[in-house]
PDB file of C-alpha atoms and ligand atoms in Angstrom:
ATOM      1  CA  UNK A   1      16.279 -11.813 -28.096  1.00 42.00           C
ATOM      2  CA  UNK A   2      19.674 -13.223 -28.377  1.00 41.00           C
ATOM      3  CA  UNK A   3      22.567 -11.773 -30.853  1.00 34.00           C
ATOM      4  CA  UNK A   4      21.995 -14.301 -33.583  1.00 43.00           C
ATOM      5  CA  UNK A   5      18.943 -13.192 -35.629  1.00 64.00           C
ATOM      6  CA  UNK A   6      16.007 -14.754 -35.078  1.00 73.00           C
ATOM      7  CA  UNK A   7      16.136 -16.487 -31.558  1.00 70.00           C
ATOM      8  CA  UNK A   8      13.408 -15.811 -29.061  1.00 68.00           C
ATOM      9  CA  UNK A   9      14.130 -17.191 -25.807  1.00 66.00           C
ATOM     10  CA  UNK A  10      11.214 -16.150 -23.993  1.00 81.00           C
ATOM     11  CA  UNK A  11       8.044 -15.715 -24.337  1.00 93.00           C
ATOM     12  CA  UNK A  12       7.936 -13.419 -27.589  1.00 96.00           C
ATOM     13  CA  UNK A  13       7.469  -9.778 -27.142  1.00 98.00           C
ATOM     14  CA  UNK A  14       4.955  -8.899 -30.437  1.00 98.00           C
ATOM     15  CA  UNK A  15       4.287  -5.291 -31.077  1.00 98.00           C
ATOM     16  CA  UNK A  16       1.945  -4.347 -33.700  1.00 98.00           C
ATOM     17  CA  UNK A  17       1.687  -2.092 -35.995  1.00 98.00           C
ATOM     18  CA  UNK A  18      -1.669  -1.013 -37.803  1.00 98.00           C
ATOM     19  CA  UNK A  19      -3.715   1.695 -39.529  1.00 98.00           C
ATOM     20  CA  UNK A  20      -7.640  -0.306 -39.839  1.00 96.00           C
ATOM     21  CA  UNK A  21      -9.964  -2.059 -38.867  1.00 97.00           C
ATOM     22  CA  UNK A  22      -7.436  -4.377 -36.913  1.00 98.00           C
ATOM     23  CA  UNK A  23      -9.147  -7.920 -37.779  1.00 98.00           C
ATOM     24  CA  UNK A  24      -5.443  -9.095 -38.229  1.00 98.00           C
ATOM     25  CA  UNK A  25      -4.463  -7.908 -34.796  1.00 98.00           C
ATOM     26  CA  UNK A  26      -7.081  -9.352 -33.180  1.00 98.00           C
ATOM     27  CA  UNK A  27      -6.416 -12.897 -34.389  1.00 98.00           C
ATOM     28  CA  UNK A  28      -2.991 -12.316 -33.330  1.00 98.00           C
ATOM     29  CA  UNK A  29      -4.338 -11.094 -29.416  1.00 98.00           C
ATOM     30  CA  UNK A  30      -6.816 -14.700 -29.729  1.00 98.00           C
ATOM     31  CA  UNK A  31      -3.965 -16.287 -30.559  1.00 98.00           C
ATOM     32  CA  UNK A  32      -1.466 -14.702 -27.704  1.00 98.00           C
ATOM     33  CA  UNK A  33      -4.818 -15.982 -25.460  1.00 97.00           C
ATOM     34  CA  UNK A  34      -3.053 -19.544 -25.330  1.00 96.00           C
ATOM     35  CA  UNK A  35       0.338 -20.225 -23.273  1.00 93.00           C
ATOM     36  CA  UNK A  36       1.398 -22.486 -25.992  1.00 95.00           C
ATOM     37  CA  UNK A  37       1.320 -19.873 -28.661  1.00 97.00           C
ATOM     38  CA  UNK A  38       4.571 -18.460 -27.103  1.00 97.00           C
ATOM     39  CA  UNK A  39       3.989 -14.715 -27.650  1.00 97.00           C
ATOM     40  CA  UNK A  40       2.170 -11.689 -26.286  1.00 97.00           C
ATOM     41  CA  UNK A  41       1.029  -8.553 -27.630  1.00 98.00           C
ATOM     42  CA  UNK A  42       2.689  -5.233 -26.026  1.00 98.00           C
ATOM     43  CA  UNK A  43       1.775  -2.661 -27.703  1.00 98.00           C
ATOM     44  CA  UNK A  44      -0.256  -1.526 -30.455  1.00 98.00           C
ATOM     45  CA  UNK A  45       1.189   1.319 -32.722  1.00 98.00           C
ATOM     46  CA  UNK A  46      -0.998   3.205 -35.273  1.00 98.00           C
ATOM     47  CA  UNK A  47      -0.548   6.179 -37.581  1.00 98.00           C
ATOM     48  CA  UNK A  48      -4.131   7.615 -36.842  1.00 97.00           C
ATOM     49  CA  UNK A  49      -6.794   8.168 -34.497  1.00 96.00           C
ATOM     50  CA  UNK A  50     -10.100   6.506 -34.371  1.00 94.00           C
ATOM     51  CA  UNK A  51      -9.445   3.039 -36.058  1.00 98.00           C
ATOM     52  CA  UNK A  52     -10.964  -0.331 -35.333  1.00 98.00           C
ATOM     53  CA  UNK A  53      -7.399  -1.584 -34.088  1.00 98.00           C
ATOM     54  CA  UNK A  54      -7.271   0.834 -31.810  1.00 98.00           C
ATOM     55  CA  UNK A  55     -10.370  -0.323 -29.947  1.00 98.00           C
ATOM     56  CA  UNK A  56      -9.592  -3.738 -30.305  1.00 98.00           C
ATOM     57  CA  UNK A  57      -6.408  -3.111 -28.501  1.00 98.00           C
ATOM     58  CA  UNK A  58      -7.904  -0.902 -25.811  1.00 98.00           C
ATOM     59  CA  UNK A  59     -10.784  -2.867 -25.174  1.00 98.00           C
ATOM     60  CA  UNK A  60      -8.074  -5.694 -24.027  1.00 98.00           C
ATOM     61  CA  UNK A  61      -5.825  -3.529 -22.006  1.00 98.00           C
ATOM     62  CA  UNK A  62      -2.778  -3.757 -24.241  1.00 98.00           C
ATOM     63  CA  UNK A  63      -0.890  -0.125 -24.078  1.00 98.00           C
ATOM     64  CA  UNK A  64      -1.721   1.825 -27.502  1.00 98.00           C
ATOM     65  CA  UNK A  65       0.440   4.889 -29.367  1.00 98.00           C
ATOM     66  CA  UNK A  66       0.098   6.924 -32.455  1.00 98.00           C
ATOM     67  CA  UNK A  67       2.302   9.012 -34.457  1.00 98.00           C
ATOM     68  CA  UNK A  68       0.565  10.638 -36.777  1.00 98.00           C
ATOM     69  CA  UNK A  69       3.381  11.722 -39.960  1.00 97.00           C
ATOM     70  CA  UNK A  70       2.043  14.963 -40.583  1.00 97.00           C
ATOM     71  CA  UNK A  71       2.737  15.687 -36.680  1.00 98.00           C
ATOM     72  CA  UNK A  72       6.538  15.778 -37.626  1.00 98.00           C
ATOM     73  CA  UNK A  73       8.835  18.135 -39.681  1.00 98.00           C
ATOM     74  CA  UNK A  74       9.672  14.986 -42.466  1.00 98.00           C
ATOM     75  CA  UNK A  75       9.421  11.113 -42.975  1.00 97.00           C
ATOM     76  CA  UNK A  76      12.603  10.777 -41.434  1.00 98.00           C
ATOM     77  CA  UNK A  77      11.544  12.312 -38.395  1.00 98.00           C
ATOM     78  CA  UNK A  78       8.601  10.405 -38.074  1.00 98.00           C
ATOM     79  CA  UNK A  79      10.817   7.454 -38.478  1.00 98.00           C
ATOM     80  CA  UNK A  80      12.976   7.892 -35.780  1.00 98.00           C
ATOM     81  CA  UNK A  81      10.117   8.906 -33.503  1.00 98.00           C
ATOM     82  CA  UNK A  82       8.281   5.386 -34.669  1.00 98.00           C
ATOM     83  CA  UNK A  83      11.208   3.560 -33.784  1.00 98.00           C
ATOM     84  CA  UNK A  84      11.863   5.649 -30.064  1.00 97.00           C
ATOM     85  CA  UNK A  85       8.415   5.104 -29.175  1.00 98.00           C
ATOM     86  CA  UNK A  86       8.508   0.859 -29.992  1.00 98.00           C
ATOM     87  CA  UNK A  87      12.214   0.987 -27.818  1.00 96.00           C
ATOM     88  CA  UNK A  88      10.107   1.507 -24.648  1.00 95.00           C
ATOM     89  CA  UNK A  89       8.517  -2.258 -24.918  1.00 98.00           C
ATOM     90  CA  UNK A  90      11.107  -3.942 -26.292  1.00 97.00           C
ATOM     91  CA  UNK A  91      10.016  -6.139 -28.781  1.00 98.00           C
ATOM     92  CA  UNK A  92      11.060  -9.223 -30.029  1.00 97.00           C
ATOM     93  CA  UNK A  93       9.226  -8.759 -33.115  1.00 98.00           C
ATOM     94  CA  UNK A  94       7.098  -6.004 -34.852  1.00 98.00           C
ATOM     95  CA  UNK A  95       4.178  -6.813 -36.673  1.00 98.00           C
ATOM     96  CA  UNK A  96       3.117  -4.739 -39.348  1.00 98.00           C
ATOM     97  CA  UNK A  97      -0.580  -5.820 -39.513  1.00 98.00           C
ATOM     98  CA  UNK A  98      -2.141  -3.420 -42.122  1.00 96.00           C
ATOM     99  CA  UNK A  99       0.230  -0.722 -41.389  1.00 97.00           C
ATOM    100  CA  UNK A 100      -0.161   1.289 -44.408  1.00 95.00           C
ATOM    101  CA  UNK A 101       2.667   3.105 -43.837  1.00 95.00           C
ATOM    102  CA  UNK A 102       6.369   2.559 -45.305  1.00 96.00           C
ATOM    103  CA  UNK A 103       9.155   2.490 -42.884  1.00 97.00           C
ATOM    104  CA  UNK A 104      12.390   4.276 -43.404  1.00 97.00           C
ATOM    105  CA  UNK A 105      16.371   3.659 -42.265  1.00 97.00           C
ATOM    106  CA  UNK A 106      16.084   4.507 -38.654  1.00 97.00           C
ATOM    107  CA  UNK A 107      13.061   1.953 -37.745  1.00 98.00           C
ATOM    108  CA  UNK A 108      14.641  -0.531 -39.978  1.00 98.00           C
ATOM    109  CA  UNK A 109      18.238  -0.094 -38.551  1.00 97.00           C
ATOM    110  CA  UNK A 110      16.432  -0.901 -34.852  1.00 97.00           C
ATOM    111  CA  UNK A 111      14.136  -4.179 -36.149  1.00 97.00           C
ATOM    112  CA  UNK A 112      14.958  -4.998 -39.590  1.00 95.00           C
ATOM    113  CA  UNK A 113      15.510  -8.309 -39.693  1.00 95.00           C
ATOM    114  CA  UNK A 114      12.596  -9.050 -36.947  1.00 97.00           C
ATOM    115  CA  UNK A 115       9.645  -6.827 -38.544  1.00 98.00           C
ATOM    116  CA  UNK A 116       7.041  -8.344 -40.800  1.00 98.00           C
ATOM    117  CA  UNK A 117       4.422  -7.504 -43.038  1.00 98.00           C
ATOM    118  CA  UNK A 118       1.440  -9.202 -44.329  1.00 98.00           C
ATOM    119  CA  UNK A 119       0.032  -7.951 -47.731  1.00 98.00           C
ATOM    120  CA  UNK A 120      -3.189  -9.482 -49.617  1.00 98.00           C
ATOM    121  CA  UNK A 121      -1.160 -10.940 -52.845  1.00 98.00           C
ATOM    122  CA  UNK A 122       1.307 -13.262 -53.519  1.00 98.00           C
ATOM    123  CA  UNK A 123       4.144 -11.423 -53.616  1.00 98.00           C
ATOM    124  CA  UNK A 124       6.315 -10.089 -56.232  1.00 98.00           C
ATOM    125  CA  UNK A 125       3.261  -9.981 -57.847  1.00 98.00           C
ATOM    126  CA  UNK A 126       0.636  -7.142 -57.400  1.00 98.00           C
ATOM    127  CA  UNK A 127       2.819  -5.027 -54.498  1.00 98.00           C
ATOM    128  CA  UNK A 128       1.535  -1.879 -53.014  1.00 97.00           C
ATOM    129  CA  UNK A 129      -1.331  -0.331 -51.915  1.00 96.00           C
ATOM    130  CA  UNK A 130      -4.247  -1.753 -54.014  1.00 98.00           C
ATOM    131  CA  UNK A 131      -3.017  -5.158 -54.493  1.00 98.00           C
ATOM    132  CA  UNK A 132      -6.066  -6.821 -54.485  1.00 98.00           C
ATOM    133  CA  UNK A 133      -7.822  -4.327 -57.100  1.00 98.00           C
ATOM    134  CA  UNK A 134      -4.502  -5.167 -59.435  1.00 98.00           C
ATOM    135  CA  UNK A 135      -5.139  -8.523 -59.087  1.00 98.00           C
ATOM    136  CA  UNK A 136      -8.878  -8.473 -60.102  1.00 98.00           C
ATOM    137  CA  UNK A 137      -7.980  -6.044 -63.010  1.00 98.00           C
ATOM    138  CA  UNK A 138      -5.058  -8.414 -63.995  1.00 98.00           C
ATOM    139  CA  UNK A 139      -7.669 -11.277 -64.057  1.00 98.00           C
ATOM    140  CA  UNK A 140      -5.385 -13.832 -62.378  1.00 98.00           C
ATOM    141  CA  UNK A 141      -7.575 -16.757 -61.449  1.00 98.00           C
ATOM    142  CA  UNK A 142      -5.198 -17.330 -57.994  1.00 98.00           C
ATOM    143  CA  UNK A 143      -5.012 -14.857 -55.747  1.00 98.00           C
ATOM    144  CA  UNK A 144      -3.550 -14.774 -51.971  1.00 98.00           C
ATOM    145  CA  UNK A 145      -1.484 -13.124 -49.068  1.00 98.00           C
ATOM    146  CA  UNK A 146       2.442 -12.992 -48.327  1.00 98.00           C
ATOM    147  CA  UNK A 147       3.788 -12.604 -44.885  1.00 98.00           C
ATOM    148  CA  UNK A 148       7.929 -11.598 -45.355  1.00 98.00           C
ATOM    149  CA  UNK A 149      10.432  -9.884 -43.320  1.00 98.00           C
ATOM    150  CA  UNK A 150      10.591  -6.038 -43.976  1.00 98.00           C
ATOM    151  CA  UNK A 151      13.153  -3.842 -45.876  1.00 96.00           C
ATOM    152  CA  UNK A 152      12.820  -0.418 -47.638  1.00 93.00           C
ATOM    153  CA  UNK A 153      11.379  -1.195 -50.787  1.00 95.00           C
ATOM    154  CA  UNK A 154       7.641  -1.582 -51.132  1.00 97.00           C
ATOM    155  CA  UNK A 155       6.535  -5.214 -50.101  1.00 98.00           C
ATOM    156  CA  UNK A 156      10.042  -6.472 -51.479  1.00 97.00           C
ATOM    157  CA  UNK A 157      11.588  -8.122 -48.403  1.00 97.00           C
ATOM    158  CA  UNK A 158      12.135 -11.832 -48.083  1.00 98.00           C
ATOM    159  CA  UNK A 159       8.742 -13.991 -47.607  1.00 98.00           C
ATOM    160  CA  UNK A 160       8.293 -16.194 -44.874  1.00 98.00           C
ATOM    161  CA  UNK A 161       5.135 -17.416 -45.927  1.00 98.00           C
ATOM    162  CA  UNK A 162       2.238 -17.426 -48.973  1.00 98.00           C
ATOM    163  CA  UNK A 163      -0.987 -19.044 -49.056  1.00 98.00           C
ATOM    164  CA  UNK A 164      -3.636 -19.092 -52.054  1.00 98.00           C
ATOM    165  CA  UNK A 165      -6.699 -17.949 -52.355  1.00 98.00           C
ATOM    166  CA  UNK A 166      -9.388 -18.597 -55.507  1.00 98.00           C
ATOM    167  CA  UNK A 167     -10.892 -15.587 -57.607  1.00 98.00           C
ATOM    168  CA  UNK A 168     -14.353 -16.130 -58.079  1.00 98.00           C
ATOM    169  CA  UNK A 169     -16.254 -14.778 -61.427  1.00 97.00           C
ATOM    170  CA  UNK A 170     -18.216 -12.772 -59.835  1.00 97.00           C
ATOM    171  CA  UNK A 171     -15.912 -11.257 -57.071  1.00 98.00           C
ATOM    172  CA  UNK A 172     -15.436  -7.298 -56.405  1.00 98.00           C
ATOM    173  CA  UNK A 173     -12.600  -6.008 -54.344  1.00 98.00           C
ATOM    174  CA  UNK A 174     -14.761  -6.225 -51.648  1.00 98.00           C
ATOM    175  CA  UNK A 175     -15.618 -10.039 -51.984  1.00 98.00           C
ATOM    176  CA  UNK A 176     -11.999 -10.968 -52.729  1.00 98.00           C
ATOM    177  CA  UNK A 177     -10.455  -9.364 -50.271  1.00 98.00           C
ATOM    178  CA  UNK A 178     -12.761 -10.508 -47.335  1.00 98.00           C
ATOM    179  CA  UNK A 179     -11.709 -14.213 -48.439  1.00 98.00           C
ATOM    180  CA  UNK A 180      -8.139 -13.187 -48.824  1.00 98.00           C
ATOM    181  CA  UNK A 181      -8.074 -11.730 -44.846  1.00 98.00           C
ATOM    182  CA  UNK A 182      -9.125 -15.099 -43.933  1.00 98.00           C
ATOM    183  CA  UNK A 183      -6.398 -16.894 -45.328  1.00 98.00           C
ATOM    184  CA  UNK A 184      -4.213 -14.031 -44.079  1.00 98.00           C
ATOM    185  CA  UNK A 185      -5.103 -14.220 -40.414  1.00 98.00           C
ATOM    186  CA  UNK A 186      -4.579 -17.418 -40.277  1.00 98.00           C
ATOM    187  CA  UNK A 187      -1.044 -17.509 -41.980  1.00 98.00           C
ATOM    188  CA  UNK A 188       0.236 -14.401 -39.948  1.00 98.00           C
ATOM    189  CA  UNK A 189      -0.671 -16.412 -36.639  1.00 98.00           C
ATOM    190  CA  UNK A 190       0.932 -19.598 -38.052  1.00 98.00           C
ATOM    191  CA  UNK A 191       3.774 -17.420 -38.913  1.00 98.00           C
ATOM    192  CA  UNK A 192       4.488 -15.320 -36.126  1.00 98.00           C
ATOM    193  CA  UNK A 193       3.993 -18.376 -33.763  1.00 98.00           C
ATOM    194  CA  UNK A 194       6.146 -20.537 -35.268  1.00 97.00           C
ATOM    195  CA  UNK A 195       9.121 -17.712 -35.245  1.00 97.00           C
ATOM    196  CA  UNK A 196       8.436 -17.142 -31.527  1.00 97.00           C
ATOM    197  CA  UNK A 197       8.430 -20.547 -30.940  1.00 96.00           C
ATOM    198  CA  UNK A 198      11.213 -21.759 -33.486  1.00 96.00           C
ATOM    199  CA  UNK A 199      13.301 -18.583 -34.220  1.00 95.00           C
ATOM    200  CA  UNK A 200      14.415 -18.318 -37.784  1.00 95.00           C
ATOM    201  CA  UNK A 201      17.584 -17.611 -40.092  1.00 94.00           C
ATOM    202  CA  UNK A 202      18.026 -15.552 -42.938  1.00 92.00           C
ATOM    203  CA  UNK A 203      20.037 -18.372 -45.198  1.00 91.00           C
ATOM    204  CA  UNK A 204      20.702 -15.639 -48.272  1.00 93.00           C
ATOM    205  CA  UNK A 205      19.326 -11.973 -48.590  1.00 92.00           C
ATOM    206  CA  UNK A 206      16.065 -13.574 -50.384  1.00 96.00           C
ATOM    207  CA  UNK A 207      15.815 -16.692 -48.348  1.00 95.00           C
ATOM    208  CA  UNK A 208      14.169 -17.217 -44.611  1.00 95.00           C
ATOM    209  CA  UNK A 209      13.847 -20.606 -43.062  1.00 95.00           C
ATOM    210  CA  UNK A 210      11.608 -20.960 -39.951  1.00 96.00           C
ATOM    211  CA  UNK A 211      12.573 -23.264 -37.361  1.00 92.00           C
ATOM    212  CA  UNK A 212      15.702 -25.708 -36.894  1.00 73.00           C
ATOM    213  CA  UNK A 213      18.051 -23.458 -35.452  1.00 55.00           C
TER     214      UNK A 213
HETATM  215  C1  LIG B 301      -5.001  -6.609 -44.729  1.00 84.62           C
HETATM  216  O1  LIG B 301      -5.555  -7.295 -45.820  1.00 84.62           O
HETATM  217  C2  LIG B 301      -3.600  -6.138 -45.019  1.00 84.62           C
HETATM  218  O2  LIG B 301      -2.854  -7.039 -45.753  1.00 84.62           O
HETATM  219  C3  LIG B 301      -3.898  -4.906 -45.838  1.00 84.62           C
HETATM  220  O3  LIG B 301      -4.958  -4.291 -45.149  1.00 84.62           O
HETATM  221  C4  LIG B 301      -5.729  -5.285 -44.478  1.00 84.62           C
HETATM  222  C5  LIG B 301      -5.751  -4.926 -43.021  1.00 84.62           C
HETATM  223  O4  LIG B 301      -6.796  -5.568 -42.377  1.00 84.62           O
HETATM  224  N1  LIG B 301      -2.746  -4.073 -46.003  1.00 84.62           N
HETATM  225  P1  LIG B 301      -7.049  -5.421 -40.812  1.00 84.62           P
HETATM  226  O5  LIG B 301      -6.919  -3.969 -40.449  1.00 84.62           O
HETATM  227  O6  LIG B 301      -6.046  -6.291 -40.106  1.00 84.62           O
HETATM  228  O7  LIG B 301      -8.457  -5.929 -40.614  1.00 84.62           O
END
C-alpha cells in the first residue's frame, strides 16, 4: 500500500475477519479465484473455534487464527493482540465479514482507514447486533446491507456502499435475512474489488469515493 490512503498497487492483500458461518468469506475466496479480481485472501481471523468460516478457509489452504477475548486480561488487550497477529500478513485491507466483534484504538490506529464492515441494514438505520430483527419490528417495507469503512462507534463509519432489499409480508428474521446475505455478498465483492482495483479517498470524515484517484 502506498502512503496516500487508499492505493493498492499490487495485487490486494485481503484479510478477513469473521465469527459464522462464513458465506460472506467464501464469496470473497470465489471471487479472489479470478486474476482480474485483483485481490487474494491471506488470512482468516476469527474470535472462536468451530465456525463455518473457519472450515471454509481451511478447506482452501488460506492460513487461519483466533483470539478468543476472554483469553486476555481486557478488550484492550485483545485489541492489540488482534492487531499483532494481522501485522504478520500484511494486509492491504481487512475485511470484517460477520465479525461480531467491535474493534478498539490499537487495531484501528494500524488499519483504520482500510478496514470494512458489512452489516444487513441500511445504515444509520437499524445498527448493531440484531439489525435485521429491528428492521422487521420497525415494519420498514425496504430493507438492505451497508458496506463502510470502520471506526469506533457501532456501524457508524463512512459507507462505501448500500444496496436494497424488499420485506416481504410474510418474512421472519430468518427469511429476510437469507435474502439480505445475497445482496450482501454480492456488494462486499463489488466493493472490495473495486477498492483493490481502483483505490479510494476519504473526500470528508463522512464521505468515501471509490475509484479516480
Ligand atoms: C452477515 O449478514 C453480516 O452482515 C452479519 O452476519 C452475517 C454473517 O454471515 N453481521 P456469514 O458468516 O458471512 O455467512
Amino acid at each position: 500500500m502506498d502512503a496516500g490512503l487508499g492505493v493498492v498497487t499490487a495485487r490486494a492483500r485481503i484479510l478477513v475477519l469473521a465469527s459464522g458461518e462464513g458465506t460472506n468469506l467464501q464469496a470473497l475466496i470465489d471471487a479472489c479465484a479470478d486474476e482480474g479480481y485483483g485481490a487474494t485472501v491471506v488470512a482468516v481471523g476469527t474470535d472462536r473455534d468451530d465456525i463455518g468460516a473457519l472450515d471454509r478457509a481451511i478447506h482452501h489452504g488460506i492460513p487461519t487464527f483466533t483470539l478468543k477475548m476472554r483469553d486476555f486480561a481486557s478488550r484492550g488487550d485483545w485489541d492489540q493482540a488482534l492487531a499483532r497477529r494481522c501485522e504478520a500478513y500484511e494486509p492491504d485491507l481487512v475485511v470484517c465479514a460477520g465479525f461480531m466483534k467491535l474493534l478498539g484504538k490499537a487495531f484501528l490506529g494500524a488499519y483504520g482507514g482500510r478496514c470494512l464492515n458489512t452489516h444487513p441494514a441500511l445504515l444509520p438505520s437499524f445498527p448493531g447486533m440484531h439489525g435485521v430483527r429491528d428492521a422487521l419490528e420497525y415494519g420498514v417495507k425496504v430493507a438492505g446491507c451497508t458496506v463502510f469503512l470502520v471506526d469506533e462507534g457501532t456501524d457508524t463509519g463512512p459507507v462505501l456502499a448500500q444496496a436494497a432489499v424488499e420485506v416481504r409480508d410474510d418474512d421472519d428474521e430468518a427469511t429476510l435475512h437469507e435474502r439480505i446475505k445475497v445482496a450482501e455478498r454480492k456488494l462486499l465483492v463489488g466493493t472490495v474489488g473495486r477498492m483493490a482495483r481502483e483505490g479510494w479517498t476519504l473526500q470528508t470524515p463522512r464521505k468515501v469515493r471509490i475509484g479516480n484517484r
